Tab-separated table of N, CA, C and O in Angstrom:
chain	number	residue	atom	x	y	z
A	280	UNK	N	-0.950	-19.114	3.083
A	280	UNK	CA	-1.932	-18.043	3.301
A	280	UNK	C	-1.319	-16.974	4.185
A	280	UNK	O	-0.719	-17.290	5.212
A	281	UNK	N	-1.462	-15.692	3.794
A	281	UNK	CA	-1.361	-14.647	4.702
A	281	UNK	C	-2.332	-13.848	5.182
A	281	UNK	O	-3.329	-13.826	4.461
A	282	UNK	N	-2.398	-13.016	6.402
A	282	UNK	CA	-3.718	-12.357	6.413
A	282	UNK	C	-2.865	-11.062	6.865
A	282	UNK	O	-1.779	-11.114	7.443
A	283	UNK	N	-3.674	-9.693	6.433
A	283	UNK	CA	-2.966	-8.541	6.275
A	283	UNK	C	-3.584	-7.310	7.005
A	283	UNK	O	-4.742	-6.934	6.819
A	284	UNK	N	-3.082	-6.975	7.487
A	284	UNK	CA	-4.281	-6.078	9.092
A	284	UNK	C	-3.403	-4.332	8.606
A	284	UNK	O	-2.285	-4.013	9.009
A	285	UNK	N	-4.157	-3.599	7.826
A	285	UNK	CA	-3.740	-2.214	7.220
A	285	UNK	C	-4.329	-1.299	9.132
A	285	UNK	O	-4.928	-1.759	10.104
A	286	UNK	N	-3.851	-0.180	8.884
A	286	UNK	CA	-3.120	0.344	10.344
A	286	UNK	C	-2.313	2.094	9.643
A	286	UNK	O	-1.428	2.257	8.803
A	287	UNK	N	-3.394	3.461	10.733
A	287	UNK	CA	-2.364	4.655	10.507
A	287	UNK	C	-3.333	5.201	9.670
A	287	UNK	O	-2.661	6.077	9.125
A	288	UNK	N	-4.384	5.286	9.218
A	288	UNK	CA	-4.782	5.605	8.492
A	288	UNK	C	-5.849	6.897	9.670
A	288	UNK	O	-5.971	6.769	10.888
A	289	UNK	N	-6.415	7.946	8.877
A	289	UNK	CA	-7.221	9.039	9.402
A	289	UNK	C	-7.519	9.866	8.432
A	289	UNK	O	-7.676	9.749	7.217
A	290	UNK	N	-7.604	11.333	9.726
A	290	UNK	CA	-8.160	12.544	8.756
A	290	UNK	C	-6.599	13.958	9.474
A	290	UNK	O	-6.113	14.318	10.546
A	291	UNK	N	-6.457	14.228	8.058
A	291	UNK	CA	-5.367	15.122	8.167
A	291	UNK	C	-5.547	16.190	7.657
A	291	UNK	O	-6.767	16.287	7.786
A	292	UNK	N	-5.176	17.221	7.087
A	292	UNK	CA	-5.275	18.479	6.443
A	292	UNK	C	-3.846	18.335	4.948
A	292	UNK	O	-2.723	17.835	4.894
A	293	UNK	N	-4.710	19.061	4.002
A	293	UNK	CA	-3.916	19.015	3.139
A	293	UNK	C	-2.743	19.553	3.688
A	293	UNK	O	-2.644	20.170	4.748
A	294	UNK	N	-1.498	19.156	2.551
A	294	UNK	CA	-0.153	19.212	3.234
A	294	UNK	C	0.689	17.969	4.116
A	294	UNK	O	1.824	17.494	4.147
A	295	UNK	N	-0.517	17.792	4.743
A	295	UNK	CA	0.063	16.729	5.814
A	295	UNK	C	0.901	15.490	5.720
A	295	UNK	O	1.556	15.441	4.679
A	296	UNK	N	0.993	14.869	6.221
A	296	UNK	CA	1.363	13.370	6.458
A	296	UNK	C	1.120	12.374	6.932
A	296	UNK	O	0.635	12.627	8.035
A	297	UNK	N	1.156	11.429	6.788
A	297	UNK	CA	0.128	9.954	7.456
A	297	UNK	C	1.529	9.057	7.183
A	297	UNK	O	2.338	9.247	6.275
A	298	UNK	N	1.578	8.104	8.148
A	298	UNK	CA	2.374	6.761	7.443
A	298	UNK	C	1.518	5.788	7.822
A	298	UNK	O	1.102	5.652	8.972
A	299	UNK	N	1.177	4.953	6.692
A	299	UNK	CA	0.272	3.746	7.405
A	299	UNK	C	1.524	2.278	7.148
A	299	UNK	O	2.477	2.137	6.382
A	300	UNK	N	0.966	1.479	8.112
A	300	UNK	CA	1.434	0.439	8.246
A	300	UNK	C	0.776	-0.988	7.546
A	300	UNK	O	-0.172	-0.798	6.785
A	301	UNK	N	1.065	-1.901	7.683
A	301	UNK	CA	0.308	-2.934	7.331
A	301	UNK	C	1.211	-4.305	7.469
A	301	UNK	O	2.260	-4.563	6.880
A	302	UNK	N	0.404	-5.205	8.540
A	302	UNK	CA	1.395	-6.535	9.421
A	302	UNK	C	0.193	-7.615	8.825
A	302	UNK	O	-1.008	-7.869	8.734
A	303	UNK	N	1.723	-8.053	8.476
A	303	UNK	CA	1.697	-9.783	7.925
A	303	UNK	C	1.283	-10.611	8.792
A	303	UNK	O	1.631	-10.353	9.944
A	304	UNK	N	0.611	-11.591	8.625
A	304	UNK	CA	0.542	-12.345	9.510
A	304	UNK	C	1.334	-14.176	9.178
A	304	UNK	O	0.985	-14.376	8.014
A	305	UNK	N	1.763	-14.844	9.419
A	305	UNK	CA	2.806	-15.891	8.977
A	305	UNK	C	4.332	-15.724	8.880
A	305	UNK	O	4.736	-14.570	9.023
A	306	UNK	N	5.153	-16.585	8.684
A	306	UNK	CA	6.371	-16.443	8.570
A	306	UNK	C	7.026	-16.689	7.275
A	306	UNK	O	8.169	-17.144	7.220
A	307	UNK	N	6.425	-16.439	6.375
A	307	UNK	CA	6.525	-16.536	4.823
A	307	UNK	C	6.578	-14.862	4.758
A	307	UNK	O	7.128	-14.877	3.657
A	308	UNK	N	6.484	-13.797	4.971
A	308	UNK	CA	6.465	-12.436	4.418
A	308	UNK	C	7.237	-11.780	3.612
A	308	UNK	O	6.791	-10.926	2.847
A	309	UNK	N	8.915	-12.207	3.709
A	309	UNK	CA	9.926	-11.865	2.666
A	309	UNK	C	9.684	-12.536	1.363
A	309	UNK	O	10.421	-12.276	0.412
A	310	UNK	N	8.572	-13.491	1.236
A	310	UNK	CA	8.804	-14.273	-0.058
A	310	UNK	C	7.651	-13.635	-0.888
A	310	UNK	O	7.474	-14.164	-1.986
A	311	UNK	N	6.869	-12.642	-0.580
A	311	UNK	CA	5.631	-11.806	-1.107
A	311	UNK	C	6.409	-10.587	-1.434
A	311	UNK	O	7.409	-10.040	-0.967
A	312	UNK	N	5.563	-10.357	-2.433
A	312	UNK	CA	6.377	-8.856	-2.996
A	312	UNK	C	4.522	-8.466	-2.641
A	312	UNK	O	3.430	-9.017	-2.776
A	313	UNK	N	5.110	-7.125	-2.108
A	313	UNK	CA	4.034	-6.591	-1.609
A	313	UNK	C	3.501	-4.849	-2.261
A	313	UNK	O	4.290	-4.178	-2.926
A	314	UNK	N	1.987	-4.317	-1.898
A	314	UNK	CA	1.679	-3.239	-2.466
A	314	UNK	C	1.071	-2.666	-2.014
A	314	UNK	O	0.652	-3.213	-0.994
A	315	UNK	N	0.495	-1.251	-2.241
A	315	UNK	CA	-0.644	-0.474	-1.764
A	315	UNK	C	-1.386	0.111	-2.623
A	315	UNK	O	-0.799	0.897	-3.367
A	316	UNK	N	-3.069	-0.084	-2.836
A	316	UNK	CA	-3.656	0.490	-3.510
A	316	UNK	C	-4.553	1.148	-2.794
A	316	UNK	O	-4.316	1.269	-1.593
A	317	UNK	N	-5.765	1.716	-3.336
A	317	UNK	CA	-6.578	3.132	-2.625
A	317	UNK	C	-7.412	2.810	-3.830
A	317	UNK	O	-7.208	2.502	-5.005
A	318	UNK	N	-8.690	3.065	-2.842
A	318	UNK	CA	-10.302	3.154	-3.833
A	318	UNK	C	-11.264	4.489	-3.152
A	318	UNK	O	-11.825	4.519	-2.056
A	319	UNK	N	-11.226	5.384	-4.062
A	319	UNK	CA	-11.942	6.410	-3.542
A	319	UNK	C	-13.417	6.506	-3.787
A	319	UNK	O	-13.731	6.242	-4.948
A	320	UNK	N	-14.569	6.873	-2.840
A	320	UNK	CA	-15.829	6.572	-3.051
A	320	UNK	C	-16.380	6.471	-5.088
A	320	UNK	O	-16.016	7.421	-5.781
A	321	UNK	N	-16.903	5.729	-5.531
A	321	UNK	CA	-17.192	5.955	-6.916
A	321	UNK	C	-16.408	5.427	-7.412
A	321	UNK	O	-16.973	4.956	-8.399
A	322	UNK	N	-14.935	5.001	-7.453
A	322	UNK	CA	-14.014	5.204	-8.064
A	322	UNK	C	-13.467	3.111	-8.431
A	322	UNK	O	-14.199	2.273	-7.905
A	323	UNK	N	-12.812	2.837	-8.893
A	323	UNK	CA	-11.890	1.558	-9.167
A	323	UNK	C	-11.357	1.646	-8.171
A	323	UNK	O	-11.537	2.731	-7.618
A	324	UNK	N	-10.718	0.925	-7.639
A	324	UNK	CA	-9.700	0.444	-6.977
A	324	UNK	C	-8.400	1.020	-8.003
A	324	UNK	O	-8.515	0.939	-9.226
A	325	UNK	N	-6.958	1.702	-7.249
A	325	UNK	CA	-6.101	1.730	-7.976
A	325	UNK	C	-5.122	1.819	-7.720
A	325	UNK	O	-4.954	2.469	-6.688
A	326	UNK	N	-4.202	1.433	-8.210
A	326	UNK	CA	-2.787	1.457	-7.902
A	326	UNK	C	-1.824	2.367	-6.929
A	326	UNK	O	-2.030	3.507	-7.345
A	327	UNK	N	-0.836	2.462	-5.799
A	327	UNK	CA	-0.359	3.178	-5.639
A	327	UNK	C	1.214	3.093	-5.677
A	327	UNK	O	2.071	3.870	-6.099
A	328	UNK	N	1.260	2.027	-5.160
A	328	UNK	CA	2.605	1.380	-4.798
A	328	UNK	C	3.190	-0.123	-4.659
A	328	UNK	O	2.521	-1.023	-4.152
A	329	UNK	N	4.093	-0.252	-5.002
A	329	UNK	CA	4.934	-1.468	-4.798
A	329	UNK	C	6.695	-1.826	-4.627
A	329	UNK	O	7.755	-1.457	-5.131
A	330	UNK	N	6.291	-2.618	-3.758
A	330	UNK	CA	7.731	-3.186	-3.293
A	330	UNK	C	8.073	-4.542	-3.403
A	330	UNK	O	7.407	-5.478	-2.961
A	331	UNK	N	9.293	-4.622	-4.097
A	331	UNK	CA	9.818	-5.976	-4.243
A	331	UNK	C	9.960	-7.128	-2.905
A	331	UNK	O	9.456	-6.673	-1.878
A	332	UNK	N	10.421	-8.212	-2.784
A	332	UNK	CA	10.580	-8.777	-1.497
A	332	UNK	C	11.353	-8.451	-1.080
A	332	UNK	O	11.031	-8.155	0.071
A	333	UNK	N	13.018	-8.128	-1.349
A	333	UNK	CA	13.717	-8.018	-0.538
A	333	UNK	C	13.886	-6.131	-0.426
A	333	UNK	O	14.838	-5.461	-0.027
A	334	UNK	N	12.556	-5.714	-0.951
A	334	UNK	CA	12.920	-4.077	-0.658
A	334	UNK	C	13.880	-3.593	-1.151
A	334	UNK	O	14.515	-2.829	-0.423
A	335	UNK	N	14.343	-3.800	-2.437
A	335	UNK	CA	15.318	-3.578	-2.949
A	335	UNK	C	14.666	-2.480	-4.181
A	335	UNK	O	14.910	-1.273	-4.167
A	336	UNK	N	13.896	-3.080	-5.111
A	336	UNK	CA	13.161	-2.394	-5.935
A	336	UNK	C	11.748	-1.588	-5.648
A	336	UNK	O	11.225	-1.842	-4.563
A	337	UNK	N	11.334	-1.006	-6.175
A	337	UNK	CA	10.081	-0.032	-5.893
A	337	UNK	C	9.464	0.781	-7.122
A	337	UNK	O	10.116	1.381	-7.976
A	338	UNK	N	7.732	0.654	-7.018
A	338	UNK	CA	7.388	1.371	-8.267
A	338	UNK	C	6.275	2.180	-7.835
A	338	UNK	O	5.627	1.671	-6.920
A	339	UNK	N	6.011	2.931	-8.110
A	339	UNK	CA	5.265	4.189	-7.634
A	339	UNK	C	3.607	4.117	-9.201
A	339	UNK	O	3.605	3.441	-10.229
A	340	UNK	N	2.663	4.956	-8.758
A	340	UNK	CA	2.006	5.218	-9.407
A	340	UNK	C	2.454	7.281	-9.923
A	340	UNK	O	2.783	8.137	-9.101
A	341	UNK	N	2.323	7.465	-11.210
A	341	UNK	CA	2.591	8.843	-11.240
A	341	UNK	C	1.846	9.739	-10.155
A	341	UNK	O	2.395	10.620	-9.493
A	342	UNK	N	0.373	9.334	-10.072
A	342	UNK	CA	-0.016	10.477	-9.340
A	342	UNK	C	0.728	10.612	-7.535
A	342	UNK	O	0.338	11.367	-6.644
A	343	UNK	N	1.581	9.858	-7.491
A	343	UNK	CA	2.113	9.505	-5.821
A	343	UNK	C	3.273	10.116	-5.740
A	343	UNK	O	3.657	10.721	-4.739
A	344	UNK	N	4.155	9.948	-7.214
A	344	UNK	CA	5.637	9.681	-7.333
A	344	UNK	C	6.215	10.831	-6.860
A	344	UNK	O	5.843	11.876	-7.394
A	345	UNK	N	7.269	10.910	-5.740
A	345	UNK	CA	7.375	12.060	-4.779
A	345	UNK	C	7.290	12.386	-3.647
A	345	UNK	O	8.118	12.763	-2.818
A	346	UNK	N	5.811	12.161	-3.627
A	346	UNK	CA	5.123	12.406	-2.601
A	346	UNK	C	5.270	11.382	-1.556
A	346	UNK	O	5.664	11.848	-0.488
A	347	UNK	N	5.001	9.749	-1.577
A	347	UNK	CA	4.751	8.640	-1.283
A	347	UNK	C	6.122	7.849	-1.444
A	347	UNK	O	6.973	7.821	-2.333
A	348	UNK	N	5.941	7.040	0.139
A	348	UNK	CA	7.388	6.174	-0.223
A	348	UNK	C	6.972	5.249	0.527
A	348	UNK	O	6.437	5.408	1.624
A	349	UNK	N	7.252	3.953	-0.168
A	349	UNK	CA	6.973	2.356	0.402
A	349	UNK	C	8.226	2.045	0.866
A	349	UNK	O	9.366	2.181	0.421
A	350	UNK	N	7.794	1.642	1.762
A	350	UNK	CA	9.000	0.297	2.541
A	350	UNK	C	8.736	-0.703	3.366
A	350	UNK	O	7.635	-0.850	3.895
A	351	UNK	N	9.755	-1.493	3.546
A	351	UNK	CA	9.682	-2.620	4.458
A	351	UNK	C	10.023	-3.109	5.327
A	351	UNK	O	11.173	-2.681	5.435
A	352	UNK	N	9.800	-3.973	6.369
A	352	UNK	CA	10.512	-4.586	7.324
A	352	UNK	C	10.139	-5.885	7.557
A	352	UNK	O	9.391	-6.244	8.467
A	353	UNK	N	10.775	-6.747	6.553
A	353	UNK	CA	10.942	-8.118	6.944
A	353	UNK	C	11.023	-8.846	7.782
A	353	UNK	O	10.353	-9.879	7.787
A	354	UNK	N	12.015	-8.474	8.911
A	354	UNK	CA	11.747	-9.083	10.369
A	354	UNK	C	11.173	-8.361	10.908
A	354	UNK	O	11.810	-8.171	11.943
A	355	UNK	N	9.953	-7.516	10.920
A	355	UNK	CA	8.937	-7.306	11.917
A	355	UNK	C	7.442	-7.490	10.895
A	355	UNK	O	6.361	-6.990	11.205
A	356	UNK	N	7.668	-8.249	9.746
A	356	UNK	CA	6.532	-8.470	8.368
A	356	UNK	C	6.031	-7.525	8.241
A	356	UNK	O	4.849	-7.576	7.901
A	357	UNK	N	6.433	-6.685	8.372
A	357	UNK	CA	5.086	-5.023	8.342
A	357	UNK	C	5.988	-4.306	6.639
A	357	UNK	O	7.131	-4.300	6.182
A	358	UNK	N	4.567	-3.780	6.206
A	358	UNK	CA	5.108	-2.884	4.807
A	358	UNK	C	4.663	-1.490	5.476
A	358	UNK	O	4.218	-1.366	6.617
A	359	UNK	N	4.826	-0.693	4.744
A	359	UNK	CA	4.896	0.812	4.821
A	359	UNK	C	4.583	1.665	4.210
A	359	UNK	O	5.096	1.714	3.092
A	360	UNK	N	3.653	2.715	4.570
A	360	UNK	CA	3.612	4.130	3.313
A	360	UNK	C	3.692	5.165	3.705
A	360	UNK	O	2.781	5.516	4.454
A	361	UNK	N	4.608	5.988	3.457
A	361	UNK	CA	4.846	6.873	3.894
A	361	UNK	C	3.978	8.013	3.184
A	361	UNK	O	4.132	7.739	1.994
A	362	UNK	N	3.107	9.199	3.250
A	362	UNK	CA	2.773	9.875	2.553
A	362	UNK	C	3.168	11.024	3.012
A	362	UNK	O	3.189	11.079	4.242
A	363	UNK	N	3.586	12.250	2.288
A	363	UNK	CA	3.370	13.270	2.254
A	363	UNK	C	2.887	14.431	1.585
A	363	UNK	O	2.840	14.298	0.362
A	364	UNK	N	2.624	15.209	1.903
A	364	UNK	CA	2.196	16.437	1.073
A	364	UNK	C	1.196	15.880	0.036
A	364	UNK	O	1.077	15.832	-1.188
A	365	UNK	N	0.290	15.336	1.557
A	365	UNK	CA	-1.330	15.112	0.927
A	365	UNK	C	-2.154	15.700	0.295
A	365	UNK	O	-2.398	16.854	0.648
A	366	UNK	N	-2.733	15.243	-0.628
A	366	UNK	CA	-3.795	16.391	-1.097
A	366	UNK	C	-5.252	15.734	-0.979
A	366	UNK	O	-5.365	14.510	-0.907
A	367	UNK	N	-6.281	16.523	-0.961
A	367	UNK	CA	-8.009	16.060	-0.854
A	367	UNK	C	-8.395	14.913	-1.653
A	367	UNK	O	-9.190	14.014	-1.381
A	368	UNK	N	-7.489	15.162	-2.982
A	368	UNK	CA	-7.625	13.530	-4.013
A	368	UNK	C	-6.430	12.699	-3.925
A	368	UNK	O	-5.700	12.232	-4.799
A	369	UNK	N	-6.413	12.628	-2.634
A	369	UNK	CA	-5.432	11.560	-1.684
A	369	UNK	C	-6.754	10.830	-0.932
A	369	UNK	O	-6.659	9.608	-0.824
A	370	UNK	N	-8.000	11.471	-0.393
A	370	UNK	CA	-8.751	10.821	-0.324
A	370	UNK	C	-9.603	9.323	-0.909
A	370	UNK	O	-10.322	9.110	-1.885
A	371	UNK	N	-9.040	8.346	0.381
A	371	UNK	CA	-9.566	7.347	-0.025
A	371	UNK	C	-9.310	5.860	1.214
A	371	UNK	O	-8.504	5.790	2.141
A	372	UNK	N	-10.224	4.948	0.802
A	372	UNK	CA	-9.387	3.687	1.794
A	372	UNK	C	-8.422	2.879	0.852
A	372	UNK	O	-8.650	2.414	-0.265
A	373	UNK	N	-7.349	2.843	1.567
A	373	UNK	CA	-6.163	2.438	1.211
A	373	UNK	C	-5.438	0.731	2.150
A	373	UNK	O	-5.133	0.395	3.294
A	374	UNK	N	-5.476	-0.010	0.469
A	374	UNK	CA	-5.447	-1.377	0.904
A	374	UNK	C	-3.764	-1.816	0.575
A	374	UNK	O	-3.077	-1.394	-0.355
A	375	UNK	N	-3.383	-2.745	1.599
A	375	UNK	CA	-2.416	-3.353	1.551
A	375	UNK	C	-2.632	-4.574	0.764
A	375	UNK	O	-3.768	-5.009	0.955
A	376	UNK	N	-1.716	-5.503	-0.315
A	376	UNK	CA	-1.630	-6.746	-0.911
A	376	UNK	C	-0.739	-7.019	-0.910
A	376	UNK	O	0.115	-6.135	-0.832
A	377	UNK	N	-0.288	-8.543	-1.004
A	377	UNK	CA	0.439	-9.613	-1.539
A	377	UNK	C	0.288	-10.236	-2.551
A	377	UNK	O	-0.814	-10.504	-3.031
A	378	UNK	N	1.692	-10.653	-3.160
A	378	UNK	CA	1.635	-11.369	-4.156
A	378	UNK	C	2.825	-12.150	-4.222
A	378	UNK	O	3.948	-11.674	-4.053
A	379	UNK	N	2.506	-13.749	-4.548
A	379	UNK	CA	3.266	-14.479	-4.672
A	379	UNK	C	4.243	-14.847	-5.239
A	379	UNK	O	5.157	-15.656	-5.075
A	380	UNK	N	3.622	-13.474	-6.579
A	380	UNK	CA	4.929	-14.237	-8.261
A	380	UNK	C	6.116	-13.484	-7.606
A	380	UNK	O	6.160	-13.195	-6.410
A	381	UNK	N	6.937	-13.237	-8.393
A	381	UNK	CA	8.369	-12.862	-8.606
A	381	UNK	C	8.683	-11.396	-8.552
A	381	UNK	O	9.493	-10.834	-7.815
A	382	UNK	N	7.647	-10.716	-9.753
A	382	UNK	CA	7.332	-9.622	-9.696
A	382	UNK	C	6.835	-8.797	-8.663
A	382	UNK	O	6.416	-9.451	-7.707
A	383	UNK	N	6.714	-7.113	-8.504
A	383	UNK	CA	6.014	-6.462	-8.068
A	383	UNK	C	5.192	-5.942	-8.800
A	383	UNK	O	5.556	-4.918	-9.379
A	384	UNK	N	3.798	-6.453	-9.038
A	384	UNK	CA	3.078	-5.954	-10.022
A	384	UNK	C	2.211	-4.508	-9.618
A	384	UNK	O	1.930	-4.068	-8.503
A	385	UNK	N	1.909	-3.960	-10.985
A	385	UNK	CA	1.262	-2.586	-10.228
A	385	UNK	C	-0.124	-2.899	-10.642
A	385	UNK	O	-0.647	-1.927	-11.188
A	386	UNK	N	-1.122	-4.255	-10.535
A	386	UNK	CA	-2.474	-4.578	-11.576
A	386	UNK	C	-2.693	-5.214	-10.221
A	386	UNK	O	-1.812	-5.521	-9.418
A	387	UNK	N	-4.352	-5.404	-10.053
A	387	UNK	CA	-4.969	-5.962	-9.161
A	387	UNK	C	-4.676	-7.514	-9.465
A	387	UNK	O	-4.702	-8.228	-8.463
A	388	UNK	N	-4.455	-8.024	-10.449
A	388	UNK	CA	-4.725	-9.225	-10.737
A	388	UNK	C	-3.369	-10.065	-10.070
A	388	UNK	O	-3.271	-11.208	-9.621
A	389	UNK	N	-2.451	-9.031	-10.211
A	389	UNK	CA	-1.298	-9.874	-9.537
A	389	UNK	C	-0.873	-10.026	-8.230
A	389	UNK	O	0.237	-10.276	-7.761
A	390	UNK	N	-2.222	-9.783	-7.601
A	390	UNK	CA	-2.120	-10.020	-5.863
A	390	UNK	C	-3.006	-11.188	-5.355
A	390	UNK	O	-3.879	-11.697	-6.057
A	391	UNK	N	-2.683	-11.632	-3.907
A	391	UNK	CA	-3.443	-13.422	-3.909
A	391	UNK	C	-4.180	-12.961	-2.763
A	391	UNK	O	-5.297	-13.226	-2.319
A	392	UNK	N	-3.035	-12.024	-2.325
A	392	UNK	CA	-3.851	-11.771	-0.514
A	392	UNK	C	-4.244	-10.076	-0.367
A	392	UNK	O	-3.691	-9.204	-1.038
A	393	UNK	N	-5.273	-9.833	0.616
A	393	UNK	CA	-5.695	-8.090	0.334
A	393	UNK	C	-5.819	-8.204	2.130
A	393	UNK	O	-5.929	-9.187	2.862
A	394	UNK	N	-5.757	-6.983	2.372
A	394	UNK	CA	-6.268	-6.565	3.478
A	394	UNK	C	-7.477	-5.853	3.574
A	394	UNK	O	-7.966	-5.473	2.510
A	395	UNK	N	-8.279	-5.496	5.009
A	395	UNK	CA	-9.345	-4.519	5.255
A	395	UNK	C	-9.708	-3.084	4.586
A	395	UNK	O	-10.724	-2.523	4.174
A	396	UNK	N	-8.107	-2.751	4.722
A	396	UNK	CA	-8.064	-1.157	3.945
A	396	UNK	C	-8.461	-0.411	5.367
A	396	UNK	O	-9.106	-0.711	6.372
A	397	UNK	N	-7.618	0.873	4.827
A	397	UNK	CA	-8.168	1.762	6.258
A	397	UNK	C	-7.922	2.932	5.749
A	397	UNK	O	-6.996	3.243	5.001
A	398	UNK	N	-9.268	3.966	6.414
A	398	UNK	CA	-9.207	5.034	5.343
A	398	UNK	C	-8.496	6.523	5.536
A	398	UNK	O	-8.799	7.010	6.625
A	399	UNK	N	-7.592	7.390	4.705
A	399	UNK	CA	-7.417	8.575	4.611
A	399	UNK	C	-8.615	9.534	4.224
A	399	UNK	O	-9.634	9.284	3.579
A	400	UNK	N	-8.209	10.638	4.780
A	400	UNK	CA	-9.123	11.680	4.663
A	400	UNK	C	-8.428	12.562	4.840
A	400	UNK	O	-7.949	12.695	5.966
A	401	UNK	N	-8.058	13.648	3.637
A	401	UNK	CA	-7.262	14.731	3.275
A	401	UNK	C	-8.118	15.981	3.191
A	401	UNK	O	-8.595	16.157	2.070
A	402	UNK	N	-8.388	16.777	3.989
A	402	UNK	CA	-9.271	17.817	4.109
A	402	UNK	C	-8.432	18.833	3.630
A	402	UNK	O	-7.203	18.897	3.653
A	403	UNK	N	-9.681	20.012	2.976
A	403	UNK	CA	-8.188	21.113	1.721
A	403	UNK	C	-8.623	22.206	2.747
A	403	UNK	O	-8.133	23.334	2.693
């Protein structure tokens, strides 16, 4: 079991930048390939990002690709998002996951563990 505490999140102005964080809790964290998704009021839950375990590979959602950069740090268990050059439909709370398989999947289904989520707010 892991438990996942998302972190960095606010209200910025379009343009801006946010990096949010998000800490593992256990000593299993390199063996999770990990992700970030975002659910905006009304909306699904959806995809943004993913990173392999050893941070080697990475897959983006189109509407991010650019803009947004995941990373990791294994010995301190924390994942990463870097955003920039936010826009208003950047608005949303944005959740950290784990997943156990092999893969970095970009589908809700392939995550075991979720975090709180913590929310952006991109004002235009």
């Amino acid at each position: 079991q892991v438990q996942l505490v998302e972190s960095g999140g606010g209200l910025v102005q379009a343009g801006g930048s946010l990096r949010l964080s998000c800490a593992a809790s256990g000593r299993t964290f390199s063996s999770y390939a990990m992700g970030w998704f975002r659910q905006a009021p009304g909306k699904e839950r959806e995809f943004v990002a993913a990173i392999s375990r050893s941070g080697g590979s990475t897959h983006y959602a189109d509407s991010v690709k650019g803009r947004f950069t995941i990373s990791r740090d294994n010995a301190k268990n924390t994942v990463y998002l870097q955003m920039n050059s936010l826009k208003p439909e950047d608005t949303a709370v944005y959740y950290c996951a784990a997943s156990r398989g092999s893969a970095y999947p970009d589908n809700l289904r392939g995550y075991n563990y979720w975090g709180q989520g913590t929310q952006v707010t991109v004002s235009s």
